[in-house]
């Protein structure tokens, strides 16, 4: 990246950078895609290079979400691409969704997170479990970016164990009364609607659509993050919020409902992080050919080649794994455990590549001159959110042994 | 306003160029093809802008090529062209390409036929002029600005050291250069709409090719940079005179 120009937005100055990324497809995975997939991919990539990568570093450094990109994200289909056209989506397949997430995360995991949440955690549950009236009211506005949504499942004391949630609602006759708090919520401070998971008086988990401006509902921002700095994260606080009865998602209850949304989001992450890995590899490859030490490019050293060769090997494996998962998901056959495996493998792969790429960049790798450290810090969140690295391993363990190792108190 | 835009495909600008069959053919293996940028960014987008400004009319893209060109044609439809025509023929010889486009266009009543000023692979710059000749229409090359008012089009050409302003009445053929419009990225709505827009394949009317490529070769590799100390202008002069032989 190099600084090309300075521009102002409001009363602040931002640096613009040129994106030198070139795609890497070692095994010709492109041939497994349709012409339309490739057109979508190339269009999203062109948009990212034009409108997103020139500004992303500066926004991340300033720890700000670039709100002005929301209409562009909607235009390129980042909000609910697989939602049917009648509700404002594009009716695309799951591979298209994955491709869009990958191109966004090639630039920044924070921007991909914003789109993932909007698509998989807000539009998906409304589409799958919402009433016709809820779908008509929310989905077209979420697809166009007029509305931003967020998803409230995780609580301060309940992360990997969402079933222990304390957030609850009571039936007051003509409305529900919602109390509790959610934490680590992407998009929450700017959200127009929150899909909130809470227990009813019988302890059964339901989804409620909580709208901005409802009395007793606040969404304070979490500051001082070292990760996902270009995405906005916050809390959701419900202090006797009166939620109209028509805002309850009628289609499904129980923990399976939010977990199905996470399947969709994790699937998008499995695709997305390959983008971050590709960007780190691409930058490391270019840098290593240009950086001269001992009179030769550092790419000519065996230890550098080992790093680069292992990176492209791991990326290639992840590309094939994820493409196959996309086919399974298109056919409605992908299991939660299969999605867990891909999410865990790919995020770990991307994080390791970011660390190796940082070494190849030497001291330059720690600066905002290159995207490496930003990707690395972002991926530290991605490896934890939407199911931690360890929990996904236990999901595979449970799947292959039939024995749960999630808790050790025998329950 | 009825507009015809000629598009050709070209290797992506990052392509590593290689040849095969004893350097007689360009090796297409693994090459990503794009719409020739002059056709896409300037001719097509300006055509769409003129149609949008007029509030009515149509933009048709035309390509001479085989079915392997369909993805780039589909992209032109995603950017906003109303329909597409592909003349089912190898696009080897510029005369035949221009002749077939002219054959197709002659009785269709287009108000203008736009092309890029050249294609970035062979840089022939021939198609526009030949189409104009076949159809007996005026041809304006290297145009960087195009405005239309009724039956009169005003065109600016960048010429050596300045600009040239031309007016043309009635139908014309134009070769678009940088500056005419700003590239458009297809949005998802456009990509979805392109699925159902017509791509009509018409039979070739090609005659015998008038030219044939005998062999290809790559330009010589760039020599490494030589640094000369600022305190030593004599050495620089010597190198320019005796080694680079430019003085």
PDB file of N, CA, C and O in Angstrom, chain A residues 1 44 48 52 56-57 113 124 132 138 176 207 219 251 309 317:
ATOM      1  N   UNK A   1       0.847  -1.200   0.000  1.00  0.00           N
ATOM      2  CA  UNK A   1       0.000   0.000   0.000  1.00  0.00           C
ATOM      3  C   UNK A   1       0.879   1.245   0.000  1.00  0.00           C
ATOM      4  O   UNK A   1       1.930   1.269   0.629  1.00  0.00           O
ATOM      5  N   UNK A  44     -17.228  -7.359  -6.641  1.00  0.00           N
ATOM      6  CA  UNK A  44     -17.010  -7.006  -5.240  1.00  0.00           C
ATOM      7  C   UNK A  44     -15.551  -6.579  -5.048  1.00  0.00           C
ATOM      8  O   UNK A  44     -15.265  -5.589  -4.380  1.00  0.00           O
ATOM      9  N   UNK A  48     -14.250  -3.085  -3.626  1.00  0.00           N
ATOM     10  CA  UNK A  48     -13.370  -3.013  -2.448  1.00  0.00           C
ATOM     11  C   UNK A  48     -12.136  -2.176  -2.776  1.00  0.00           C
ATOM     12  O   UNK A  48     -11.737  -1.300  -2.014  1.00  0.00           O
ATOM     13  N   UNK A  52     -13.092   0.825  -0.621  1.00  0.00           N
ATOM     14  CA  UNK A  52     -12.830   0.361   0.738  1.00  0.00           C
ATOM     15  C   UNK A  52     -11.344   0.334   1.094  1.00  0.00           C
ATOM     16  O   UNK A  52     -10.927   0.958   2.068  1.00  0.00           O
ATOM     17  N   UNK A  56      -9.384   1.989   4.464  1.00  0.00           N
ATOM     18  CA  UNK A  56      -9.595   1.105   5.612  1.00  0.00           C
ATOM     19  C   UNK A  56      -8.542   1.275   6.694  1.00  0.00           C
ATOM     20  O   UNK A  56      -8.850   1.280   7.892  1.00  0.00           O
ATOM     21  N   UNK A  57      -7.281   1.421   6.273  1.00  0.00           N
ATOM     22  CA  UNK A  57      -6.211   1.509   7.260  1.00  0.00           C
ATOM     23  C   UNK A  57      -6.433   2.720   8.172  1.00  0.00           C
ATOM     24  O   UNK A  57      -6.281   2.632   9.395  1.00  0.00           O
ATOM     25  N   UNK A 113     -17.365  -8.496   9.180  1.00  0.00           N
ATOM     26  CA  UNK A 113     -18.196  -8.774  10.367  1.00  0.00           C
ATOM     27  C   UNK A 113     -19.514  -8.012  10.287  1.00  0.00           C
ATOM     28  O   UNK A 113     -20.582  -8.559  10.582  1.00  0.00           O
ATOM     29  N   UNK A 124     -31.157 -13.449   8.276  1.00  0.00           N
ATOM     30  CA  UNK A 124     -31.431 -14.889   8.240  1.00  0.00           C
ATOM     31  C   UNK A 124     -32.522 -15.294   9.236  1.00  0.00           C
ATOM     32  O   UNK A 124     -33.503 -15.943   8.847  1.00  0.00           O
ATOM     33  N   UNK A 132     -44.708 -13.042   8.259  1.00  0.00           N
ATOM     34  CA  UNK A 132     -44.721 -12.372   6.955  1.00  0.00           C
ATOM     35  C   UNK A 132     -44.621 -10.853   7.142  1.00  0.00           C
ATOM     36  O   UNK A 132     -43.884 -10.168   6.418  1.00  0.00           O
ATOM     37  N   UNK A 138     -38.910  -5.529   7.789  1.00  0.00           N
ATOM     38  CA  UNK A 138     -37.479  -5.351   8.059  1.00  0.00           C
ATOM     39  C   UNK A 138     -36.550  -5.736   6.901  1.00  0.00           C
ATOM     40  O   UNK A 138     -35.538  -5.069   6.681  1.00  0.00           O
ATOM     41  N   UNK A 176     -44.501  -7.669  25.877  1.00  0.00           N
ATOM     42  CA  UNK A 176     -43.517  -8.394  26.696  1.00  0.00           C
ATOM     43  C   UNK A 176     -42.646  -7.383  27.404  1.00  0.00           C
ATOM     44  O   UNK A 176     -42.378  -6.294  26.880  1.00  0.00           O
ATOM     45  N   UNK A 207     -36.657 -15.469  20.103  1.00  0.00           N
ATOM     46  CA  UNK A 207     -36.061 -14.293  19.479  1.00  0.00           C
ATOM     47  C   UNK A 207     -37.038 -13.127  19.497  1.00  0.00           C
ATOM     48  O   UNK A 207     -38.218 -13.290  19.176  1.00  0.00           O
ATOM     49  N   UNK A 219     -27.578   1.017  23.803  1.00  0.00           N
ATOM     50  CA  UNK A 219     -26.542   0.202  23.162  1.00  0.00           C
ATOM     51  C   UNK A 219     -25.200   0.926  23.231  1.00  0.00           C
ATOM     52  O   UNK A 219     -24.692   1.431  22.233  1.00  0.00           O
ATOM     53  N   UNK A 251     -41.496 -18.266  14.411  1.00  0.00           N
ATOM     54  CA  UNK A 251     -41.226 -19.515  13.681  1.00  0.00           C
ATOM     55  C   UNK A 251     -40.486 -20.589  14.443  1.00  0.00           C
ATOM     56  O   UNK A 251     -40.578 -21.766  14.111  1.00  0.00           O
ATOM     57  N   UNK A 309       5.742 -20.916   0.914  1.00  0.00           N
ATOM     58  CA  UNK A 309       5.219 -22.165   0.334  1.00  0.00           C
ATOM     59  C   UNK A 309       4.169 -22.786   1.256  1.00  0.00           C
ATOM     60  O   UNK A 309       3.135 -23.288   0.799  1.00  0.00           O
ATOM     61  N   UNK A 317      -5.572 -25.531   0.505  1.00  0.00           N
ATOM     62  CA  UNK A 317      -6.384 -26.532   1.213  1.00  0.00           C
ATOM     63  C   UNK A 317      -7.689 -25.904   1.717  1.00  0.00           C
ATOM     64  O   UNK A 317      -8.770 -26.493   1.588  1.00  0.00           O
TER      65      UNK A 317
END
